[in-house]
PDB file of C-alpha atoms in Angstrom:
ATOM      1  CA  MET A1452      70.374 -87.933 -46.837  1.00  0.00           C
ATOM      2  CA  LYS A1453      74.260 -85.999 -46.913  1.00  0.00           C
ATOM      3  CA  LYS A1454      74.989 -82.929 -44.826  1.00  0.00           C
ATOM      4  CA  TYR A1455      77.224 -80.436 -45.946  1.00  0.00           C
ATOM      5  CA  LYS A1456      79.227 -79.021 -42.823  1.00  0.00           C
ATOM      6  CA  ALA A1457      81.445 -76.469 -44.577  1.00  0.00           C
ATOM      7  CA  VAL A1458      82.241 -74.233 -47.063  1.00  0.00           C
ATOM      8  CA  ILE A1459      85.498 -73.218 -48.607  1.00  0.00           C
ATOM      9  CA  PHE A1460      85.778 -70.478 -50.648  1.00  0.00           C
ATOM     10  CA  ASP A1461      88.976 -69.651 -52.806  1.00  0.00           C
ATOM     11  CA  LEU A1462      90.457 -65.802 -52.674  1.00  0.00           C
ATOM     12  CA  PHE A1463      90.697 -63.905 -55.858  1.00  0.00           C
ATOM     13  CA  GLU A1464      87.456 -63.215 -58.110  1.00  0.00           C
ATOM     14  CA  THR A1465      85.511 -64.993 -55.805  1.00  0.00           C
ATOM     15  CA  LEU A1466      85.523 -62.958 -52.755  1.00  0.00           C
ATOM     16  CA  VAL A1467      87.688 -60.331 -53.421  1.00  0.00           C
ATOM     17  CA  THR A1468      88.673 -58.829 -57.496  1.00  0.00           C
ATOM     18  CA  GLU A1469      91.367 -57.545 -59.448  1.00  0.00           C
ATOM     19  CA  TRP A1470      88.928 -56.071 -61.478  1.00  0.00           C
ATOM     20  CA  GLY A1471      88.070 -52.915 -61.503  1.00  0.00           C
ATOM     21  CA  HIS A1472      91.067 -50.749 -59.945  1.00  0.00           C
ATOM     22  CA  GLU A1473      94.244 -50.185 -60.142  1.00  0.00           C
ATOM     23  CA  LYS A1474      96.562 -53.257 -60.814  1.00  0.00           C
ATOM     24  CA  TYR A1475     100.696 -53.244 -60.969  1.00  0.00           C
ATOM     25  CA  THR A1476     101.315 -55.624 -63.672  1.00  0.00           C
ATOM     26  CA  LYS A1477     104.511 -56.906 -65.334  1.00  0.00           C
ATOM     27  CA  ARG A1478     104.859 -53.970 -67.965  1.00  0.00           C
ATOM     28  CA  LEU A1479     104.826 -51.543 -64.822  1.00  0.00           C
ATOM     29  CA  MET A1480     106.935 -53.378 -62.120  1.00  0.00           C
ATOM     30  CA  SER A1481     109.839 -53.775 -65.613  1.00  0.00           C
ATOM     31  CA  GLU A1482     109.799 -49.831 -66.290  1.00  0.00           C
ATOM     32  CA  ASP A1483     110.199 -49.023 -62.407  1.00  0.00           C
ATOM     33  CA  LEU A1484     112.975 -52.130 -62.147  1.00  0.00           C
ATOM     34  CA  GLY A1485     114.487 -50.905 -65.668  1.00  0.00           C
ATOM     35  CA  VAL A1486     114.041 -54.003 -67.163  1.00  0.00           C
ATOM     36  CA  ASP A1487     113.086 -55.659 -70.788  1.00  0.00           C
ATOM     37  CA  ILE A1488     109.343 -56.241 -70.351  1.00  0.00           C
ATOM     38  CA  ASP A1489     109.085 -59.334 -72.276  1.00  0.00           C
ATOM     39  CA  ARG A1490     112.481 -61.021 -70.207  1.00  0.00           C
ATOM     40  CA  PHE A1491     110.497 -60.163 -67.131  1.00  0.00           C
ATOM     41  CA  ALA A1492     107.830 -61.622 -68.134  1.00  0.00           C
ATOM     42  CA  THR A1493     110.017 -64.966 -69.326  1.00  0.00           C
ATOM     43  CA  ILE A1494     111.383 -65.214 -65.479  1.00  0.00           C
ATOM     44  CA  TRP A1495     108.342 -64.101 -63.666  1.00  0.00           C
ATOM     45  CA  GLU A1496     106.103 -66.532 -65.637  1.00  0.00           C
ATOM     46  CA  GLY A1497     107.886 -68.886 -65.437  1.00  0.00           C
ATOM     47  CA  GLN A1498     108.318 -68.067 -61.083  1.00  0.00           C
ATOM     48  CA  GLU A1499     105.181 -68.485 -60.712  1.00  0.00           C
ATOM     49  CA  GLN A1500     104.619 -71.833 -58.718  1.00  0.00           C
ATOM     50  CA  ASP A1501     107.934 -71.857 -56.518  1.00  0.00           C
ATOM     51  CA  ARG A1502     105.998 -67.761 -55.707  1.00  0.00           C
ATOM     52  CA  TYR A1503     102.754 -70.321 -55.049  1.00  0.00           C
ATOM     53  CA  ILE A1504     104.492 -73.376 -53.011  1.00  0.00           C
ATOM     54  CA  GLY A1505     106.438 -70.864 -50.851  1.00  0.00           C
ATOM     55  CA  SER A1506     109.679 -71.626 -52.116  1.00  0.00           C
ATOM     56  CA  ILE A1507     110.166 -67.824 -53.279  1.00  0.00           C
ATOM     57  CA  SER A1508     109.014 -64.245 -51.756  1.00  0.00           C
ATOM     58  CA  PHE A1509     107.545 -61.534 -53.693  1.00  0.00           C
ATOM     59  CA  GLU A1510     110.615 -59.468 -53.045  1.00  0.00           C
ATOM     60  CA  GLU A1511     113.275 -62.755 -53.738  1.00  0.00           C
ATOM     61  CA  SER A1512     111.215 -63.560 -56.757  1.00  0.00           C
ATOM     62  CA  ILE A1513     112.327 -59.783 -58.106  1.00  0.00           C
ATOM     63  CA  ARG A1514     115.712 -59.777 -56.827  1.00  0.00           C
ATOM     64  CA  GLU A1515     116.630 -62.928 -59.140  1.00  0.00           C
ATOM     65  CA  ILE A1516     114.355 -61.178 -62.245  1.00  0.00           C
ATOM     66  CA  CYS A1517     117.081 -58.211 -61.893  1.00  0.00           C
ATOM     67  CA  GLN A1518     120.370 -60.726 -61.266  1.00  0.00           C
ATOM     68  CA  LYS A1519     119.144 -63.069 -64.515  1.00  0.00           C
ATOM     69  CA  CYS A1520     118.874 -59.424 -66.547  1.00  0.00           C
ATOM     70  CA  ASN A1521     122.112 -58.348 -65.326  1.00  0.00           C
ATOM     71  CA  LYS A1522     120.661 -55.027 -63.844  1.00  0.00           C
ATOM     72  CA  PRO A1523     121.360 -55.454 -59.719  1.00  0.00           C
ATOM     73  CA  VAL A1524     117.997 -54.303 -57.309  1.00  0.00           C
ATOM     74  CA  ASP A1525     118.880 -51.981 -54.595  1.00  0.00           C
ATOM     75  CA  GLU A1526     117.235 -51.900 -51.827  1.00  0.00           C
ATOM     76  CA  LYS A1527     115.207 -48.347 -52.211  1.00  0.00           C
ATOM     77  CA  THR A1528     114.111 -49.253 -55.806  1.00  0.00           C
ATOM     78  CA  LEU A1529     113.767 -53.702 -54.161  1.00  0.00           C
ATOM     79  CA  SER A1530     111.529 -50.890 -51.224  1.00  0.00           C
ATOM     80  CA  ALA A1531     108.965 -48.993 -54.100  1.00  0.00           C
ATOM     81  CA  VAL A1532     108.353 -52.051 -56.213  1.00  0.00           C
ATOM     82  CA  THR A1533     107.457 -53.724 -52.964  1.00  0.00           C
ATOM     83  CA  GLU A1534     104.704 -51.327 -51.480  1.00  0.00           C
ATOM     84  CA  LYS A1535     103.619 -50.717 -55.031  1.00  0.00           C
ATOM     85  CA  ARG A1536     102.739 -53.899 -54.849  1.00  0.00           C
ATOM     86  CA  MET A1537     101.121 -54.257 -51.251  1.00  0.00           C
ATOM     87  CA  LYS A1538      99.418 -51.191 -52.494  1.00  0.00           C
ATOM     88  CA  THR A1539      97.529 -52.555 -55.178  1.00  0.00           C
ATOM     89  CA  LYS A1540      97.053 -55.893 -53.994  1.00  0.00           C
ATOM     90  CA  SER A1541      95.725 -54.957 -50.556  1.00  0.00           C
ATOM     91  CA  ALA A1542      92.893 -52.115 -52.790  1.00  0.00           C
ATOM     92  CA  CYS A1543      91.321 -56.385 -54.173  1.00  0.00           C
ATOM     93  CA  PHE A1544      89.764 -56.122 -50.216  1.00  0.00           C
ATOM     94  CA  GLU A1545      88.704 -52.141 -50.414  1.00  0.00           C
ATOM     95  CA  HIS A1546      86.374 -53.504 -53.247  1.00  0.00           C
ATOM     96  CA  ILE A1547      84.386 -56.500 -51.423  1.00  0.00           C
ATOM     97  CA  ASN A1548      81.063 -56.917 -52.953  1.00  0.00           C
ATOM     98  CA  PRO A1549      78.246 -56.155 -49.665  1.00  0.00           C
ATOM     99  CA  ASP A1550      76.953 -59.587 -50.238  1.00  0.00           C
ATOM    100  CA  VAL A1551      80.053 -61.546 -49.928  1.00  0.00           C
ATOM    101  CA  PHE A1552      79.510 -60.787 -45.821  1.00  0.00           C
ATOM    102  CA  THR A1553      76.112 -61.016 -46.167  1.00  0.00           C
ATOM    103  CA  MET A1554      76.406 -64.376 -47.385  1.00  0.00           C
ATOM    104  CA  LEU A1555      79.632 -65.657 -45.023  1.00  0.00           C
ATOM    105  CA  ASP A1556      77.323 -64.596 -42.160  1.00  0.00           C
ATOM    106  CA  LEU A1557      73.839 -66.133 -43.351  1.00  0.00           C
ATOM    107  CA  ILE A1558      76.810 -69.439 -43.598  1.00  0.00           C
ATOM    108  CA  LYS A1559      77.348 -68.764 -40.098  1.00  0.00           C
ATOM    109  CA  ASN A1560      74.151 -68.727 -39.082  1.00  0.00           C
ATOM    110  CA  PHE A1561      73.406 -72.231 -40.879  1.00  0.00           C
ATOM    111  CA  GLY A1562      76.245 -73.097 -38.255  1.00  0.00           C
ATOM    112  CA  MET A1563      78.096 -74.449 -40.627  1.00  0.00           C
ATOM    113  CA  LYS A1564      82.030 -73.564 -40.854  1.00  0.00           C
ATOM    114  CA  THR A1565      84.066 -71.737 -42.928  1.00  0.00           C
ATOM    115  CA  ALA A1566      87.769 -71.506 -44.931  1.00  0.00           C
ATOM    116  CA  ILE A1567      89.647 -70.544 -47.529  1.00  0.00           C
ATOM    117  CA  VAL A1568      91.680 -72.230 -49.937  1.00  0.00           C
ATOM    118  CA  SER A1569      93.670 -69.991 -51.878  1.00  0.00           C
ATOM    119  CA  ASN A1570      96.517 -69.977 -53.962  1.00  0.00           C
ATOM    120  CA  CYS A1571      99.311 -67.441 -52.449  1.00  0.00           C
ATOM    121  CA  SER A1572     102.113 -65.627 -53.060  1.00  0.00           C
ATOM    122  CA  SER A1573     104.043 -64.138 -49.812  1.00  0.00           C
ATOM    123  CA  GLU A1574     102.691 -60.115 -50.519  1.00  0.00           C
ATOM    124  CA  GLU A1575      99.032 -61.918 -51.092  1.00  0.00           C
ATOM    125  CA  VAL A1576      99.536 -63.983 -47.539  1.00  0.00           C
ATOM    126  CA  GLU A1577     100.478 -60.578 -45.599  1.00  0.00           C
ATOM    127  CA  VAL A1578      97.437 -58.231 -47.609  1.00  0.00           C
ATOM    128  CA  LEU A1579      95.040 -60.654 -46.575  1.00  0.00           C
ATOM    129  CA  LYS A1580      96.146 -61.263 -42.921  1.00  0.00           C
ATOM    130  CA  LYS A1581      95.319 -57.375 -42.838  1.00  0.00           C
ATOM    131  CA  SER A1582      92.133 -57.059 -44.280  1.00  0.00           C
ATOM    132  CA  LYS A1583      89.174 -57.587 -42.275  1.00  0.00           C
ATOM    133  CA  LEU A1584      87.236 -60.558 -44.713  1.00  0.00           C
ATOM    134  CA  ILE A1585      89.934 -62.848 -42.650  1.00  0.00           C
ATOM    135  CA  HIS A1586      87.968 -62.908 -39.195  1.00  0.00           C
ATOM    136  CA  HIS A1587      84.891 -64.360 -41.413  1.00  0.00           C
ATOM    137  CA  PHE A1588      86.894 -67.608 -41.111  1.00  0.00           C
ATOM    138  CA  ASP A1589      87.041 -70.285 -38.660  1.00  0.00           C
ATOM    139  CA  GLU A1590      90.849 -71.321 -41.073  1.00  0.00           C
ATOM    140  CA  VAL A1591      93.000 -70.225 -43.957  1.00  0.00           C
ATOM    141  CA  VAL A1592      95.182 -72.335 -45.907  1.00  0.00           C
ATOM    142  CA  LEU A1593      97.021 -70.671 -47.826  1.00  0.00           C
ATOM    143  CA  SER A1594      99.414 -72.045 -50.387  1.00  0.00           C
ATOM    144  CA  PHE A1595     102.280 -70.107 -50.171  1.00  0.00           C
ATOM    145  CA  GLU A1596     102.403 -71.189 -45.983  1.00  0.00           C
ATOM    146  CA  VAL A1597     101.084 -75.239 -46.568  1.00  0.00           C
ATOM    147  CA  HIS A1598     103.894 -75.148 -49.233  1.00  0.00           C
ATOM    148  CA  MET A1599     100.635 -77.346 -51.750  1.00  0.00           C
ATOM    149  CA  GLN A1600      98.446 -75.633 -54.343  1.00  0.00           C
ATOM    150  CA  LYS A1601      95.069 -76.323 -56.241  1.00  0.00           C
ATOM    151  CA  PRO A1602      94.037 -78.254 -57.855  1.00  0.00           C
ATOM    152  CA  ASP A1603      96.336 -81.451 -55.631  1.00  0.00           C
ATOM    153  CA  SER A1604      94.638 -83.297 -53.370  1.00  0.00           C
ATOM    154  CA  GLU A1605      96.483 -82.564 -50.730  1.00  0.00           C
ATOM    155  CA  ILE A1606      95.501 -78.852 -50.032  1.00  0.00           C
ATOM    156  CA  TYR A1607      91.616 -79.310 -49.657  1.00  0.00           C
ATOM    157  CA  GLU A1608      92.094 -82.189 -47.816  1.00  0.00           C
ATOM    158  CA  GLU A1609      94.434 -80.354 -45.473  1.00  0.00           C
ATOM    159  CA  ALA A1610      90.823 -77.873 -45.424  1.00  0.00           C
ATOM    160  CA  SER A1611      89.345 -80.270 -44.396  1.00  0.00           C
ATOM    161  CA  LYS A1612      91.019 -81.773 -41.410  1.00  0.00           C
ATOM    162  CA  ARG A1613      91.140 -78.209 -40.155  1.00  0.00           C
ATOM    163  CA  LEU A1614      87.991 -78.054 -40.048  1.00  0.00           C
ATOM    164  CA  GLY A1615      87.426 -80.762 -38.817  1.00  0.00           C
ATOM    165  CA  VAL A1616      84.986 -81.955 -41.757  1.00  0.00           C
ATOM    166  CA  GLY A1617      85.126 -84.622 -43.803  1.00  0.00           C
ATOM    167  CA  LEU A1618      86.022 -84.294 -47.329  1.00  0.00           C
ATOM    168  CA  LYS A1619      81.940 -85.190 -48.592  1.00  0.00           C
ATOM    169  CA  GLU A1620      80.827 -82.670 -45.910  1.00  0.00           C
ATOM    170  CA  CYS A1621      82.432 -79.927 -47.998  1.00  0.00           C
ATOM    171  CA  ILE A1622      81.227 -77.002 -50.916  1.00  0.00           C
ATOM    172  CA  PHE A1623      84.142 -75.246 -52.209  1.00  0.00           C
ATOM    173  CA  VAL A1624      82.858 -72.376 -54.003  1.00  0.00           C
ATOM    174  CA  GLY A1625      85.630 -70.160 -56.956  1.00  0.00           C
ATOM    175  CA  ASP A1626      85.741 -68.597 -59.527  1.00  0.00           C
ATOM    176  CA  GLY A1627      87.363 -71.634 -61.292  1.00  0.00           C
ATOM    177  CA  GLY A1628      90.827 -71.042 -62.325  1.00  0.00           C
ATOM    178  CA  SER A1629      93.471 -72.962 -61.463  1.00  0.00           C
ATOM    179  CA  ASN A1630      90.946 -76.514 -62.411  1.00  0.00           C
ATOM    180  CA  GLU A1631      90.397 -75.892 -58.344  1.00  0.00           C
ATOM    181  CA  LEU A1632      86.373 -76.501 -59.174  1.00  0.00           C
ATOM    182  CA  GLU A1633      87.905 -80.359 -60.554  1.00  0.00           C
ATOM    183  CA  GLY A1634      90.133 -80.595 -57.881  1.00  0.00           C
ATOM    184  CA  ALA A1635      87.255 -79.927 -55.116  1.00  0.00           C
ATOM    185  CA  ARG A1636      85.301 -82.143 -57.346  1.00  0.00           C
ATOM    186  CA  ASN A1637      87.928 -84.967 -57.146  1.00  0.00           C
ATOM    187  CA  VAL A1638      88.435 -85.174 -53.864  1.00  0.00           C
ATOM    188  CA  GLY A1639      84.671 -85.075 -52.830  1.00  0.00           C
ATOM    189  CA  MET A1640      83.645 -81.563 -52.142  1.00  0.00           C
ATOM    190  CA  LYS A1641      80.800 -80.338 -54.303  1.00  0.00           C
ATOM    191  CA  ALA A1642      82.156 -77.444 -56.091  1.00  0.00           C
ATOM    192  CA  VAL A1643      80.102 -74.820 -57.201  1.00  0.00           C
ATOM    193  CA  GLN A1644      81.354 -71.241 -59.822  1.00  0.00           C
ATOM    194  CA  ALA A1645      81.061 -68.228 -58.527  1.00  0.00           C
ATOM    195  CA  LYS A1646      80.421 -65.941 -61.664  1.00  0.00           C
ATOM    196  CA  TRP A1647      79.826 -62.421 -58.933  1.00  0.00           C
ATOM    197  CA  TYR A1648      82.899 -61.025 -60.140  1.00  0.00           C
ATOM    198  CA  THR A1649      84.089 -63.049 -63.373  1.00  0.00           C
ATOM    199  CA  ASN A1650      80.388 -61.454 -64.834  1.00  0.00           C
ATOM    200  CA  GLN A1651      82.513 -58.281 -64.471  1.00  0.00           C
ATOM    201  CA  PHE A1652      84.727 -58.588 -66.700  1.00  0.00           C
ATOM    202  CA  PRO A1653      84.912 -57.070 -70.129  1.00  0.00           C
ATOM    203  CA  LYS A1654      83.940 -60.665 -71.505  1.00  0.00           C
ATOM    204  CA  LYS A1655      82.302 -62.653 -69.155  1.00  0.00           C
ATOM    205  CA  ARG A1656      83.660 -66.504 -68.184  1.00  0.00           C
ATOM    206  CA  GLY A1657      81.206 -68.899 -69.468  1.00  0.00           C
ATOM    207  CA  ASN A1658      79.807 -71.680 -67.396  1.00  0.00           C
ATOM    208  CA  ILE A1659      82.148 -74.537 -66.930  1.00  0.00           C
ATOM    209  CA  GLU A1660      80.468 -77.758 -67.906  1.00  0.00           C
ATOM    210  CA  GLY A1661      79.428 -80.230 -64.672  1.00  0.00           C
ATOM    211  CA  PHE A1662      78.923 -77.549 -62.255  1.00  0.00           C
ATOM    212  CA  VAL A1663      76.113 -75.971 -60.520  1.00  0.00           C
ATOM    213  CA  VAL A1664      76.694 -71.695 -61.247  1.00  0.00           C
ATOM    214  CA  ALA A1665      76.717 -69.011 -58.018  1.00  0.00           C
ATOM    215  CA  GLU A1666      75.743 -65.616 -60.488  1.00  0.00           C
ATOM    216  CA  ASN A1667      75.889 -64.174 -56.842  1.00  0.00           C
ATOM    217  CA  PRO A1668      76.668 -64.281 -53.245  1.00  0.00           C
ATOM    218  CA  LEU A1669      73.212 -64.887 -52.380  1.00  0.00           C
ATOM    219  CA  ASP A1670      73.322 -67.937 -54.480  1.00  0.00           C
ATOM    220  CA  ILE A1671      75.485 -69.368 -52.234  1.00  0.00           C
ATOM    221  CA  ILE A1672      72.650 -69.253 -49.552  1.00  0.00           C
ATOM    222  CA  GLU A1673      69.649 -70.502 -51.588  1.00  0.00           C
ATOM    223  CA  LEU A1674      72.088 -73.794 -52.453  1.00  0.00           C
ATOM    224  CA  LEU A1675      72.007 -73.988 -48.665  1.00  0.00           C
ATOM    225  CA  LYS A1676      68.344 -73.643 -48.142  1.00  0.00           C
ATOM    226  CA  ASP A1677      67.727 -75.738 -50.753  1.00  0.00           C
ATOM    227  CA  GLU A1678      70.020 -78.828 -49.540  1.00  0.00           C
ATOM    228  CA  GLN A1679      69.016 -78.332 -46.031  1.00  0.00           C
ATOM    229  CA  GLU A1680      64.642 -78.792 -47.250  1.00  0.00           C
ATOM    230  CA  ARG A1681      66.198 -82.318 -49.513  1.00  0.00           C
ATOM    231  CA  LYS A1682      67.678 -82.813 -45.935  1.00  0.00           C
ATOM    232  CA  TYR A1683      64.554 -82.832 -44.270  1.00  0.00           C
ATOM    233  CA  LYS A1684      62.612 -84.221 -46.518  1.00  0.00           C
ATOM    234  CA  ALA A1685      64.791 -87.377 -46.885  1.00  0.00           C
TER     235      ALA A1685
END
């Protein structure tokens, strides 16, 4: 009978949420920079992969947008925009569901390893590393730092390698963005859809067909208990 040895988590909308508190949106950034919103959005969205895989930092991204819009940005404005972005990203770590910490502690009590695998841009990496959340994990694999992103198989394989466990010995938990559940399943991990934050959206995210669903963090603990019981009965 298979024995799971590690639980790997997505970050946004799984461990933390951007829902329910202030966000520094594309519109607000464009207004502060004096750049047309449609032009800003087009360039910003086109840079997304480069920001995630570490080809460009947040500050470099803003400079490039302003340059392409013929609106050079001075250092004072760039600093102000960066500070606002960091402040709102940091807020995500101030509104964590308390059951998330209970879940992580209980997983540790099972003797299992934990990791984060996340598609993160430079400013998100920075705020995560300053947060209390990071201390609950054995490994943290962030796309900006490893130059690979979900759902590519390499990023899951990197996490498994760092943890020292096999791919089939890992459970991956995520809200389902970026086709992350499919990516985890494709490398042999058991994938679980986390809905405790997405259930709060104005329009709740539906269940993703073919995956186990966890409506709250402690559902993960019940899943692990069930797996342990099956192991001992085998």
